[in-house]
Amino acid sequence: MSIKKKITLLKKLTKNEMIEICKNHGIKGYSGLNQAKLAEHIAKNCDLSVEELENIVNSFYQHKLIAKVNDARDHFLLKKVKIEHFDDDVVIADVSGYRVKISNLGRDDFSYSCDEKCADYTYQVKKGRYPFCKHYPAVLAELIYQGLVDPSKLNYVTGKVLDSLLAIVEERRKEEGVLKPVGRDIENTLNNLIQDYIEISKQNAGLSRKKYNGPPERIFEVLTEQAFQLLEFDTITRAKEAGWDLLVIGTHATPPYIAAIECKTAASGIYDYITKNPDYLIKLKSYCIDLVKEKLLGVYKDYVRYMLVVGPDFPREIERYSMQFRHMTGGIKLSFLPAPTLVYLVKRYRENPILTHGLLEMLFSSEKVVREEDVDRFFEEAERRIESLIEIARQRLRDKFREFASRTADACFVKMDEILLQSLIYDILNILQPDLVKMGKKSTTGVTTIHLKHDYFKIWEKVLDGLIEEFVKLLEEESEVQQKRTDLKEELIKFLELR
């Protein structure tokens, strides 16, 4: 009887999930078995009780529901959910072109349906495997965001699944300023990358499911996005399953640039599909040209300059396809970034955040497999550029200071008015653009606009330290050499008739 119960439980799992149970519990001889035979094999050979096995199955089930909520994230955050009708009985919504109908939400006679073109709904929900597809939590998130429903009264969404749903609602509210941001959890995100990113790139399903509630392919994409965000890049994820995985935007560069990112896992630790199937370049071309560049207008088209494949590692010979790809796309450069290199880059950057988007453009434009020694060169170049910028800024401060000090300084003061001070500050800011400052004019009023790049705070610190040191040095020089009478002394001499 217990074997039959175990088989019934196991049939709720996918083949990959059952294989994971075999690996975790030392069950041999599962290779080559189909799903039904595998369930029977585990039931007969595992030492788990029915209750223990039921807990494992329920855990897989919960993680799957959380994964569906996570899959709904992009639809919701990119505002692809539109509530077309809402009342106490019926909700009708459109999620990225998929029509969702919910009846009697929060009641016992609840029901819902998704568009027939939704494969998840057709093959999973309608067959009773799971209670909802990813479009259902996307609608719920929008309803919660708009304040239309009580989060505690949602069918099929409770406990940790509800926590995941509320987390993406909170994320949207922070992005739109509805909630005051409490800051990024940089330390935790960095630790996750260091500990798990490389393993997940090698398709460690157990780790990705238990810690991140999703399959390794999806979690690898999520962690890749977080890695580039830790490098202060803007990112855009794609809600649709087909196409590029991520856009990385070098907003601080002049001009800005866009790189289309393709994330690839490989159990072997080496992603070599392109070397075996060069025709895959055609698909990559479609991703960055048809699905990005051709959808943009005007100058934005020119921003699309790079394609980057991120994976566990790559064979050296894959680099020869970069030139071919550039000819195919009319100039788009293809490069390859191994997971260990990205982790090394992010770790070094968070320790010493001195790389600008302009300098990191060398990563995207390299047309090679980027290695740790390349990252070391980025930092060496960054130090050199910062030293050069500091010296240029100090020289400008020195020249301007001496210019007005020669006209206005006396034995006590270096005198300046508001206009002179503004002129000095404006000259220094001009030196710092485009590296640290973006300056322009409002088209309507002609007023000068100044945008400070706050992500480059570490570079600002180095430059300002240099300017302060130079300013103090200039004041010291004036104090040592200036002998011109002050206005007060001149007045006293005049009144005392000493001249």
CSV table of C-alpha atoms in Angstrom, one decimal:
chain,number,residue,atom,x,y,z
A,1,MET,CA,0.0,0.0,0.0
A,2,SER,CA,2.8,2.4,0.9
A,3,ILE,CA,4.5,1.8,-2.5
A,4,LYS,CA,1.2,2.7,-4.3
A,5,LYS,CA,0.9,5.9,-2.2
A,6,LYS,CA,4.5,6.8,-3.0
A,7,ILE,CA,3.9,6.2,-6.7
A,8,THR,CA,0.8,8.4,-6.6
A,9,LEU,CA,2.8,11.2,-5.0
A,10,LEU,CA,5.8,10.9,-7.3
A,11,LYS,CA,3.6,11.1,-10.4
A,12,LYS,CA,2.9,14.7,-9.5
A,13,LEU,CA,6.6,15.5,-10.2
A,14,THR,CA,8.5,16.1,-13.4
A,15,LYS,CA,11.1,13.7,-14.5
A,16,ASN,CA,13.9,16.1,-13.6
A,17,GLU,CA,12.4,16.5,-10.1
A,18,MET,CA,12.4,12.8,-9.6
A,19,ILE,CA,16.0,12.5,-10.8
A,20,GLU,CA,16.9,15.1,-8.2
A,21,ILE,CA,15.3,12.9,-5.5
A,22,CYS,CA,17.4,10.0,-6.8
A,23,LYS,CA,20.6,12.0,-6.6
A,24,ASN,CA,19.8,13.4,-3.1
A,25,HIS,CA,18.9,10.1,-1.6
A,26,GLY,CA,21.5,7.8,-3.3
A,27,ILE,CA,19.0,5.9,-5.5
A,28,LYS,CA,20.9,4.2,-8.4
A,29,GLY,CA,19.7,2.7,-11.7
A,30,TYR,CA,17.4,5.5,-12.8
A,31,SER,CA,19.1,6.4,-16.0
A,32,GLY,CA,17.0,5.8,-19.1
A,33,LEU,CA,13.7,5.2,-17.3
A,34,ASN,CA,10.6,7.0,-18.5
A,35,GLN,CA,8.5,9.1,-16.1
A,36,ALA,CA,6.1,6.3,-15.0
A,37,LYS,CA,8.9,3.7,-14.6
A,38,LEU,CA,11.0,6.2,-12.7
A,39,ALA,CA,8.2,6.9,-10.2
A,40,GLU,CA,7.9,3.1,-9.6
A,41,HIS,CA,11.7,2.7,-9.3
A,42,ILE,CA,11.9,5.4,-6.6
A,43,ALA,CA,8.9,4.1,-4.7
A,44,LYS,CA,10.5,0.7,-4.5
A,45,ASN,CA,14.0,1.8,-3.7
A,46,CYS,CA,13.8,4.9,-1.5
A,47,ASP,CA,14.0,4.7,2.3
A,48,LEU,CA,11.7,7.7,2.7
A,49,SER,CA,8.4,7.3,4.5
A,50,VAL,CA,5.2,8.3,2.8
A,51,GLU,CA,5.0,11.4,5.1
A,52,GLU,CA,8.6,12.4,4.3
A,53,LEU,CA,8.0,11.9,0.5
A,54,GLU,CA,4.8,13.9,0.7
A,55,ASN,CA,6.7,16.8,2.3
A,56,ILE,CA,9.3,16.7,-0.5
A,57,VAL,CA,6.6,16.7,-3.1
A,58,ASN,CA,4.8,19.6,-1.4
A,59,SER,CA,8.1,21.5,-1.3
A,60,PHE,CA,8.5,21.0,-5.1
A,61,TYR,CA,4.9,22.1,-5.6
A,62,GLN,CA,5.4,25.3,-3.5
A,63,HIS,CA,8.6,26.2,-5.3
A,64,LYS,CA,6.9,25.7,-8.6
A,65,LEU,CA,4.1,28.1,-7.6
A,66,ILE,CA,6.6,30.7,-6.4
A,67,ALA,CA,8.5,30.3,-9.7
A,68,LYS,CA,5.2,31.1,-11.5
A,69,VAL,CA,4.9,34.3,-9.4
A,70,ASN,CA,8.5,35.2,-10.3
A,71,ASP,CA,7.7,34.6,-14.0
A,72,ALA,CA,4.8,37.1,-13.6
A,73,ARG,CA,7.3,39.7,-12.4
A,74,ASP,CA,8.3,41.2,-15.7
A,75,HIS,CA,4.8,41.4,-17.0
A,76,PHE,CA,3.8,43.4,-13.9
A,77,LEU,CA,6.9,45.6,-13.6
A,78,LEU,CA,6.8,46.5,-17.3
A,79,LYS,CA,3.2,47.5,-17.0
A,80,LYS,CA,2.0,44.9,-19.4
A,81,VAL,CA,-1.1,44.1,-17.2
A,82,LYS,CA,-4.3,46.0,-18.0
A,83,ILE,CA,-7.5,45.5,-16.0
A,84,GLU,CA,-10.3,45.8,-18.6
A,85,HIS,CA,-13.2,45.0,-16.2
A,86,PHE,CA,-13.5,44.7,-12.4
A,87,ASP,CA,-16.4,44.1,-10.1
A,88,ASP,CA,-17.2,41.8,-7.2
A,89,ASP,CA,-17.9,38.9,-9.5
A,90,VAL,CA,-15.7,39.1,-12.5
A,91,VAL,CA,-12.2,40.4,-13.4
A,92,ILE,CA,-11.1,40.5,-17.0
A,93,ALA,CA,-7.5,41.5,-17.8
A,94,ASP,CA,-5.0,41.5,-20.6
A,95,VAL,CA,-1.4,40.3,-19.7
A,96,SER,CA,1.0,41.0,-22.6
A,97,GLY,CA,-1.7,40.0,-25.1
A,98,TYR,CA,-3.0,37.0,-23.1
A,99,ARG,CA,-6.7,37.4,-21.9
A,100,VAL,CA,-7.3,36.3,-18.3
A,101,LYS,CA,-10.8,35.9,-16.8
A,102,ILE,CA,-11.3,35.5,-13.0
A,103,SER,CA,-14.7,34.7,-11.5
A,104,ASN,CA,-15.6,35.1,-7.8
A,105,LEU,CA,-12.1,35.9,-6.6
A,106,GLY,CA,-11.6,35.0,-2.9
A,107,ARG,CA,-14.7,32.8,-2.8
A,108,ASP,CA,-15.3,29.0,-2.7
A,109,ASP,CA,-16.9,29.1,-6.2
A,110,PHE,CA,-13.8,30.7,-7.6
A,111,SER,CA,-12.7,29.9,-11.2
A,112,TYR,CA,-10.3,31.4,-13.7
A,113,SER,CA,-9.2,30.9,-17.3
A,114,CYS,CA,-6.4,32.0,-19.4
A,115,ASP,CA,-6.0,32.5,-23.1
A,116,GLU,CA,-5.9,29.2,-25.1
A,117,LYS,CA,-2.6,30.2,-26.6
A,118,CYS,CA,-1.0,30.0,-23.1
A,119,ALA,CA,0.8,26.7,-23.1
A,120,ASP,CA,1.2,26.7,-19.4
A,121,TYR,CA,-2.6,27.0,-18.9
A,122,THR,CA,-3.4,24.4,-21.6
A,123,TYR,CA,-0.9,21.7,-20.6
A,124,GLN,CA,-0.5,22.3,-16.9
A,125,VAL,CA,-3.6,24.0,-15.4
A,126,LYS,CA,-6.3,22.4,-17.4
A,127,LYS,CA,-4.8,18.9,-16.8
A,128,GLY,CA,-4.8,19.6,-13.0
A,129,ARG,CA,-1.1,19.6,-12.6
A,130,TYR,CA,-0.9,23.2,-11.2
A,131,PRO,CA,-3.7,25.6,-10.1
A,132,PHE,CA,-2.5,28.6,-12.2
A,133,CYS,CA,-0.2,29.9,-14.9
A,134,LYS,CA,2.1,32.9,-14.7
A,135,HIS,CA,-0.5,35.3,-16.1
A,136,TYR,CA,-2.8,34.8,-13.0
A,137,PRO,CA,-0.4,36.2,-10.4
A,138,ALA,CA,0.4,39.0,-12.8
A,139,VAL,CA,-3.2,40.0,-12.7
A,140,LEU,CA,-3.3,39.6,-8.9
A,141,ALA,CA,-0.3,41.8,-8.5
A,142,GLU,CA,-1.9,44.6,-10.6
A,143,LEU,CA,-5.1,44.3,-8.5
A,144,ILE,CA,-3.2,44.6,-5.3
A,145,TYR,CA,-1.2,47.5,-6.6
A,146,GLN,CA,-4.4,49.3,-7.5
A,147,GLY,CA,-5.9,48.6,-4.1
A,148,LEU,CA,-8.8,46.6,-5.6
A,149,VAL,CA,-8.4,43.4,-3.6
A,150,ASP,CA,-7.4,42.2,-0.1
A,151,PRO,CA,-4.1,40.2,-0.5
A,152,SER,CA,-5.2,37.8,2.3
A,153,LYS,CA,-8.2,36.7,0.3
A,154,LEU,CA,-6.7,35.3,-2.9
A,155,ASN,CA,-7.3,31.8,-4.2
A,156,TYR,CA,-4.3,29.5,-4.4
A,157,VAL,CA,-1.9,32.3,-3.2
A,158,THR,CA,-1.0,32.0,0.5
A,159,GLY,CA,2.1,31.7,2.7
A,160,LYS,CA,5.5,32.0,0.9
A,161,VAL,CA,3.7,32.2,-2.5
A,162,LEU,CA,1.8,35.3,-1.3
A,163,ASP,CA,5.1,36.8,0.2
A,164,SER,CA,6.7,36.5,-3.3
A,165,LEU,CA,3.7,38.2,-4.9
A,166,LEU,CA,3.7,41.1,-2.4
A,167,ALA,CA,7.4,41.5,-2.9
A,168,ILE,CA,7.0,42.3,-6.6
A,169,VAL,CA,4.2,44.7,-5.8
A,170,GLU,CA,6.5,46.5,-3.3
A,171,GLU,CA,9.2,46.6,-5.9
A,172,ARG,CA,6.9,48.4,-8.4
A,173,ARG,CA,5.8,50.9,-5.7
A,174,LYS,CA,9.5,51.7,-4.9
A,175,GLU,CA,10.3,52.1,-8.6
A,176,GLU,CA,7.5,54.6,-9.0
A,177,GLY,CA,8.1,56.5,-5.8
A,178,VAL,CA,4.9,55.3,-4.1
A,179,LEU,CA,7.0,53.8,-1.3
A,180,LYS,CA,10.1,55.5,0.0
A,181,PRO,CA,13.1,53.3,-1.0
A,182,VAL,CA,15.0,51.8,1.8
A,183,GLY,CA,18.1,51.1,-0.3
A,184,ARG,CA,19.4,48.2,-2.3
A,185,ASP,CA,20.4,45.0,-0.5
A,186,ILE,CA,23.8,45.2,-2.1
A,187,GLU,CA,25.6,43.0,0.4
A,188,ASN,CA,23.1,40.1,0.2
A,189,THR,CA,22.9,40.3,-3.6
A,190,LEU,CA,26.7,40.2,-3.9
A,191,ASN,CA,27.0,37.3,-1.5
A,192,ASN,CA,24.4,35.3,-3.6
A,193,LEU,CA,26.5,36.0,-6.7
A,194,ILE,CA,29.7,34.9,-5.1
A,195,GLN,CA,28.2,31.8,-3.6
A,196,ASP,CA,25.8,30.5,-6.2
A,197,TYR,CA,26.1,32.2,-9.6
A,198,ILE,CA,28.8,29.9,-11.0
A,199,GLU,CA,27.0,26.7,-9.8
A,200,ILE,CA,23.7,27.8,-11.2
A,201,SER,CA,25.4,28.6,-14.6
A,202,LYS,CA,26.2,24.8,-14.5
A,203,GLN,CA,22.5,23.9,-14.1
A,204,ASN,CA,22.5,23.1,-10.4
A,205,ALA,CA,18.7,22.6,-10.2
A,206,GLY,CA,18.6,21.7,-6.5
A,207,LEU,CA,20.3,25.0,-5.5
A,208,SER,CA,18.2,27.2,-7.9
A,209,ARG,CA,15.0,25.6,-6.7
A,210,LYS,CA,15.6,25.5,-3.0
A,211,LYS,CA,17.2,28.9,-2.6
A,212,TYR,CA,15.6,30.9,-5.5
A,213,ASN,CA,12.4,29.0,-6.3
A,214,GLY,CA,13.0,28.6,-9.9
A,215,PRO,CA,14.8,26.6,-12.6
A,216,PRO,CA,18.5,27.3,-13.1
A,217,GLU,CA,18.0,28.8,-16.6
A,218,ARG,CA,15.6,31.4,-15.2
A,219,ILE,CA,17.6,32.1,-12.0
A,220,PHE,CA,20.8,32.5,-14.0
A,221,GLU,CA,19.0,35.3,-16.0
A,222,VAL,CA,17.9,37.0,-12.8
A,223,LEU,CA,21.3,36.8,-11.1
A,224,THR,CA,22.9,38.1,-14.3
A,225,GLU,CA,20.6,41.1,-14.3
A,226,GLN,CA,21.5,41.7,-10.6
A,227,ALA,CA,25.2,41.5,-11.4
A,228,PHE,CA,25.0,44.3,-14.0
A,229,GLN,CA,22.8,46.4,-11.7
A,230,LEU,CA,25.6,46.1,-9.1
A,231,LEU,CA,27.9,47.6,-11.8
A,232,GLU,CA,25.4,50.5,-11.9
A,233,PHE,CA,23.9,49.7,-15.3
A,234,ASP,CA,20.3,50.2,-16.2
A,235,THR,CA,18.6,46.9,-17.2
A,236,ILE,CA,15.5,45.9,-19.0
A,237,THR,CA,14.2,42.3,-19.0
A,238,ARG,CA,12.0,40.7,-21.6
A,239,ALA,CA,8.6,39.6,-20.6
A,240,LYS,CA,8.2,37.3,-23.6
A,241,GLU,CA,9.9,33.9,-23.5
A,242,ALA,CA,11.4,34.1,-27.0
A,243,GLY,CA,14.2,36.6,-27.8
A,244,TRP,CA,17.0,38.3,-25.8
A,245,ASP,CA,17.1,37.8,-22.1
A,246,LEU,CA,18.3,41.2,-20.9
A,247,LEU,CA,19.2,44.7,-22.2
A,248,VAL,CA,22.1,46.4,-20.4
A,249,ILE,CA,22.1,50.2,-20.9
A,250,GLY,CA,25.3,52.2,-20.4
A,251,THR,CA,23.3,55.3,-19.4
A,252,HIS,CA,26.4,57.2,-18.1
A,253,ALA,CA,28.4,56.8,-21.2
A,254,THR,CA,28.6,59.5,-23.9
A,255,PRO,CA,26.8,58.6,-26.0
A,256,PRO,CA,24.9,55.9,-24.2
A,257,TYR,CA,25.0,52.3,-25.5
A,258,ILE,CA,22.8,49.2,-25.4
A,259,ALA,CA,24.0,45.6,-25.2
A,260,ALA,CA,21.6,42.7,-25.8
A,261,ILE,CA,22.4,39.9,-23.4
A,262,GLU,CA,21.9,36.2,-24.0
A,263,CYS,CA,22.2,34.0,-20.9
A,264,LYS,CA,23.2,30.4,-21.4
A,265,THR,CA,23.7,27.6,-18.8
A,266,ALA,CA,25.6,24.4,-19.5
A,267,ALA,CA,25.9,21.3,-17.2
A,268,SER,CA,29.3,20.6,-18.6
A,269,GLY,CA,30.6,24.0,-17.5
A,270,ILE,CA,31.4,25.0,-21.1
A,271,TYR,CA,28.9,26.6,-23.5
A,272,ASP,CA,30.0,25.6,-26.9
A,273,TYR,CA,26.8,25.4,-28.9
A,274,ILE,CA,27.8,28.2,-31.3
A,275,THR,CA,31.0,26.4,-32.3
A,276,LYS,CA,28.9,23.3,-33.1
A,277,ASN,CA,26.0,25.1,-34.7
A,278,PRO,CA,27.2,28.4,-36.2
A,279,ASP,CA,23.7,29.0,-37.6
A,280,TYR,CA,22.8,30.1,-34.1
A,281,LEU,CA,24.4,33.4,-35.0
A,282,ILE,CA,21.3,34.1,-37.1
A,283,LYS,CA,19.1,33.9,-34.0
A,284,LEU,CA,21.5,36.2,-32.1
A,285,LYS,CA,21.3,38.6,-35.0
A,286,SER,CA,17.5,38.6,-34.8
A,287,TYR,CA,17.6,39.2,-31.1
A,288,CYS,CA,19.7,42.4,-31.3
A,289,ILE,CA,18.5,43.7,-34.7
A,290,ASP,CA,14.9,42.7,-35.2
A,291,LEU,CA,13.9,42.6,-31.6
A,292,VAL,CA,15.8,45.7,-30.4
A,293,LYS,CA,17.4,48.0,-33.0
A,294,GLU,CA,14.6,47.9,-35.5
A,295,LYS,CA,12.0,48.7,-32.9
A,296,LEU,CA,13.7,51.9,-31.8
A,297,LEU,CA,13.6,55.3,-33.5
A,298,GLY,CA,16.1,58.0,-34.3
A,299,VAL,CA,19.3,58.2,-32.4
A,300,TYR,CA,18.2,55.3,-30.1
A,301,LYS,CA,19.0,52.9,-33.0
A,302,ASP,CA,22.6,54.0,-32.9
A,303,TYR,CA,22.8,53.1,-29.2
A,304,VAL,CA,22.4,49.4,-30.0
A,305,ARG,CA,26.0,48.4,-30.6
A,306,TYR,CA,26.8,45.1,-28.7
A,307,MET,CA,25.7,41.5,-28.2
A,308,LEU,CA,27.0,39.7,-25.2
A,309,VAL,CA,26.6,36.0,-24.4
A,310,VAL,CA,27.0,35.1,-20.7
A,311,GLY,CA,27.6,31.5,-19.7
A,312,PRO,CA,29.6,29.3,-17.3
A,313,ASP,CA,32.6,29.4,-19.7
A,314,PHE,CA,33.5,29.3,-23.4
A,315,PRO,CA,36.0,27.5,-25.6
A,316,ARG,CA,38.7,29.8,-27.1
A,317,GLU,CA,37.7,29.0,-30.7
A,318,ILE,CA,34.3,30.6,-30.2
A,319,GLU,CA,36.0,34.0,-30.6
A,320,ARG,CA,36.4,33.5,-34.4
A,321,TYR,CA,32.6,34.0,-34.8
A,322,SER,CA,32.7,37.5,-33.5
A,323,MET,CA,34.0,38.9,-36.8
A,324,GLN,CA,31.4,36.9,-38.8
A,325,PHE,CA,28.7,38.3,-36.5
A,326,ARG,CA,29.8,41.9,-37.0
A,327,HIS,CA,29.6,41.5,-40.8
A,328,MET,CA,26.1,39.8,-40.5
A,329,THR,CA,24.7,42.7,-38.4
A,330,GLY,CA,26.4,45.7,-40.0
A,331,GLY,CA,28.6,46.5,-37.0
A,332,ILE,CA,27.2,44.9,-33.9
A,333,LYS,CA,30.1,43.5,-31.8
A,334,LEU,CA,29.7,40.0,-30.2
A,335,SER,CA,31.6,39.2,-27.0
A,336,PHE,CA,31.5,36.4,-24.4
A,337,LEU,CA,31.5,36.7,-20.7
A,338,PRO,CA,32.1,33.7,-18.4
A,339,ALA,CA,30.3,33.6,-15.1
A,340,PRO,CA,33.5,33.5,-13.0
A,341,THR,CA,34.8,36.6,-14.8
A,342,LEU,CA,31.5,38.5,-14.1
A,343,VAL,CA,31.6,37.5,-10.4
A,344,TYR,CA,35.3,38.7,-10.3
A,345,LEU,CA,34.4,42.0,-12.0
A,346,VAL,CA,31.4,42.7,-9.7
A,347,LYS,CA,33.4,41.8,-6.6
A,348,ARG,CA,36.3,44.0,-7.5
A,349,TYR,CA,33.9,46.8,-8.5
A,350,ARG,CA,32.0,46.8,-5.2
A,351,GLU,CA,35.3,46.9,-3.3
A,352,ASN,CA,36.5,49.8,-5.5
A,353,PRO,CA,33.8,51.3,-7.6
A,354,ILE,CA,35.9,53.3,-10.1
A,355,LEU,CA,34.8,51.9,-13.4
A,356,THR,CA,32.7,54.1,-15.6
A,357,HIS,CA,30.3,52.9,-18.3
A,358,GLY,CA,32.6,54.5,-20.8
A,359,LEU,CA,35.4,52.3,-19.7
A,360,LEU,CA,33.3,49.2,-19.3
A,361,GLU,CA,32.3,49.6,-22.9
A,362,MET,CA,35.6,47.9,-23.6
A,363,LEU,CA,34.1,44.7,-22.2
A,364,PHE,CA,31.2,44.7,-24.6
A,365,SER,CA,33.4,45.7,-27.6
A,366,SER,CA,36.2,43.3,-27.0
A,367,GLU,CA,34.9,40.6,-29.4
A,368,LYS,CA,36.6,37.9,-27.3
A,369,VAL,CA,36.1,35.7,-24.2
A,370,VAL,CA,36.6,38.2,-21.4
A,371,ARG,CA,39.0,36.9,-18.7
A,372,GLU,CA,40.0,38.1,-15.2
A,373,GLU,CA,43.2,39.6,-16.5
A,374,ASP,CA,41.1,41.8,-18.8
A,375,VAL,CA,39.2,43.0,-15.7
A,376,ASP,CA,42.5,43.8,-14.0
A,377,ARG,CA,43.4,46.0,-17.0
A,378,PHE,CA,40.1,47.8,-16.7
A,379,PHE,CA,41.0,48.8,-13.2
A,380,GLU,CA,44.5,49.9,-14.2
A,381,GLU,CA,43.1,52.0,-17.0
A,382,ALA,CA,40.5,53.5,-14.6
A,383,GLU,CA,43.2,54.6,-12.1
A,384,ARG,CA,45.2,56.2,-14.9
A,385,ARG,CA,42.1,58.1,-16.2
A,386,ILE,CA,41.2,59.3,-12.7
A,387,GLU,CA,44.7,60.6,-12.1
A,388,SER,CA,44.6,62.4,-15.4
A,389,LEU,CA,41.2,63.9,-14.6
A,390,ILE,CA,42.4,65.0,-11.2
A,391,GLU,CA,45.5,66.7,-12.6
A,392,ILE,CA,43.5,68.5,-15.3
A,393,ALA,CA,40.9,69.7,-12.7
A,394,ARG,CA,43.7,70.9,-10.3
A,395,GLN,CA,45.4,72.8,-13.1
A,396,ARG,CA,42.2,74.5,-14.1
A,397,LEU,CA,41.6,75.5,-10.4
A,398,ARG,CA,45.1,76.7,-10.2
A,399,ASP,CA,44.9,78.9,-13.3
A,400,LYS,CA,41.5,80.4,-12.4
A,401,PHE,CA,42.5,81.1,-8.8
A,402,ARG,CA,45.7,82.8,-9.7
A,403,GLU,CA,43.8,84.8,-12.4
A,404,PHE,CA,41.4,86.5,-9.9
A,405,ALA,CA,43.8,86.4,-6.9
A,406,SER,CA,46.2,88.6,-8.9
A,407,ARG,CA,43.5,91.2,-9.2
A,408,THR,CA,41.6,90.9,-5.9
A,409,ALA,CA,43.8,89.4,-3.2
A,410,ASP,CA,45.3,91.4,-0.3
A,411,ALA,CA,47.2,90.5,2.9
A,412,CYS,CA,44.1,88.9,4.4
A,413,PHE,CA,41.6,88.0,1.7
A,414,VAL,CA,41.1,86.6,-1.7
A,415,LYS,CA,38.0,88.5,-2.7
A,416,MET,CA,35.3,87.3,-5.1
A,417,ASP,CA,31.7,88.0,-5.8
A,418,GLU,CA,28.9,85.6,-6.7
A,419,ILE,CA,29.6,85.9,-10.4
A,420,LEU,CA,33.3,85.1,-10.0
A,421,LEU,CA,32.5,82.1,-7.8
A,422,GLN,CA,30.0,80.8,-10.3
A,423,SER,CA,32.5,81.2,-13.1
A,424,LEU,CA,35.1,79.1,-11.1
A,425,ILE,CA,32.6,76.3,-10.3
A,426,TYR,CA,31.3,76.3,-13.9
A,427,ASP,CA,34.8,75.9,-15.2
A,428,ILE,CA,35.6,73.0,-12.9
A,429,LEU,CA,32.3,71.3,-13.8
A,430,ASN,CA,33.1,71.6,-17.5
A,431,ILE,CA,36.4,69.8,-16.9
A,432,LEU,CA,34.5,67.0,-15.1
A,433,GLN,CA,32.1,66.3,-18.0
A,434,PRO,CA,31.3,63.9,-19.4
A,435,ASP,CA,33.0,61.6,-16.8
A,436,LEU,CA,31.2,62.9,-13.7
A,437,VAL,CA,28.8,65.5,-14.9
A,438,LYS,CA,26.3,65.9,-17.7
A,439,MET,CA,25.6,69.6,-18.6
A,440,GLY,CA,23.2,71.1,-21.0
A,441,LYS,CA,20.5,73.8,-21.5
A,442,LYS,CA,16.8,73.7,-21.2
A,443,SER,CA,15.3,74.3,-24.7
A,444,THR,CA,12.5,76.5,-23.3
A,445,THR,CA,14.4,78.8,-21.0
A,446,GLY,CA,18.1,78.4,-21.9
A,447,VAL,CA,18.9,77.8,-18.3
A,448,THR,CA,22.0,75.6,-17.8
A,449,THR,CA,21.3,72.1,-16.4
A,450,ILE,CA,23.8,70.1,-14.4
A,451,HIS,CA,23.3,66.4,-13.7
A,452,LEU,CA,25.8,64.9,-11.3
A,453,LYS,CA,26.5,61.1,-11.8
A,454,HIS,CA,26.0,60.0,-8.2
A,455,ASP,CA,26.9,56.3,-9.0
A,456,TYR,CA,30.5,57.5,-9.5
A,457,PHE,CA,30.8,58.6,-5.9
A,458,LYS,CA,34.2,57.0,-5.4
A,459,ILE,CA,35.6,58.9,-8.4
A,460,TRP,CA,34.0,62.0,-7.0
A,461,GLU,CA,35.8,61.4,-3.7
A,462,LYS,CA,39.2,61.1,-5.4
A,463,VAL,CA,38.7,64.2,-7.6
A,464,LEU,CA,37.3,66.3,-4.7
A,465,ASP,CA,40.2,65.3,-2.4
A,466,GLY,CA,42.6,66.4,-5.1
A,467,LEU,CA,40.8,69.7,-5.6
A,468,ILE,CA,40.7,70.4,-1.9
A,469,GLU,CA,44.4,69.6,-1.6
A,470,GLU,CA,45.1,72.0,-4.4
A,471,PHE,CA,42.8,74.7,-3.0
A,472,VAL,CA,44.5,74.6,0.4
A,473,LYS,CA,47.9,74.7,-1.3
A,474,LEU,CA,46.9,77.8,-3.2
A,475,LEU,CA,45.6,79.5,0.0
A,476,GLU,CA,48.9,78.7,1.7
A,477,GLU,CA,50.8,80.2,-1.2
A,478,GLU,CA,48.8,83.4,-1.0
A,479,SER,CA,49.3,83.6,2.7
A,480,GLU,CA,53.0,83.4,2.4
A,481,VAL,CA,53.5,85.9,-0.5
A,482,GLN,CA,50.6,88.4,-0.3
A,483,GLN,CA,51.5,91.8,1.2
A,484,LYS,CA,49.0,94.1,-0.4
A,485,ARG,CA,47.3,96.3,2.2
A,486,THR,CA,43.7,95.4,3.2
A,487,ASP,CA,40.9,97.9,2.7
A,488,LEU,CA,40.6,98.3,6.5
A,489,LYS,CA,44.3,99.2,6.8
A,490,GLU,CA,44.0,101.7,3.9
A,491,GLU,CA,41.0,103.4,5.6
A,492,LEU,CA,42.7,103.7,9.0
A,493,ILE,CA,45.8,105.2,7.4
A,494,LYS,CA,43.6,107.7,5.6
A,495,PHE,CA,41.8,108.8,8.8
A,496,LEU,CA,45.0,109.0,10.8
A,497,GLU,CA,46.5,111.2,8.1
A,498,LEU,CA,49.5,109.0,7.9
A,499,ARG,CA,50.0,109.7,4.2
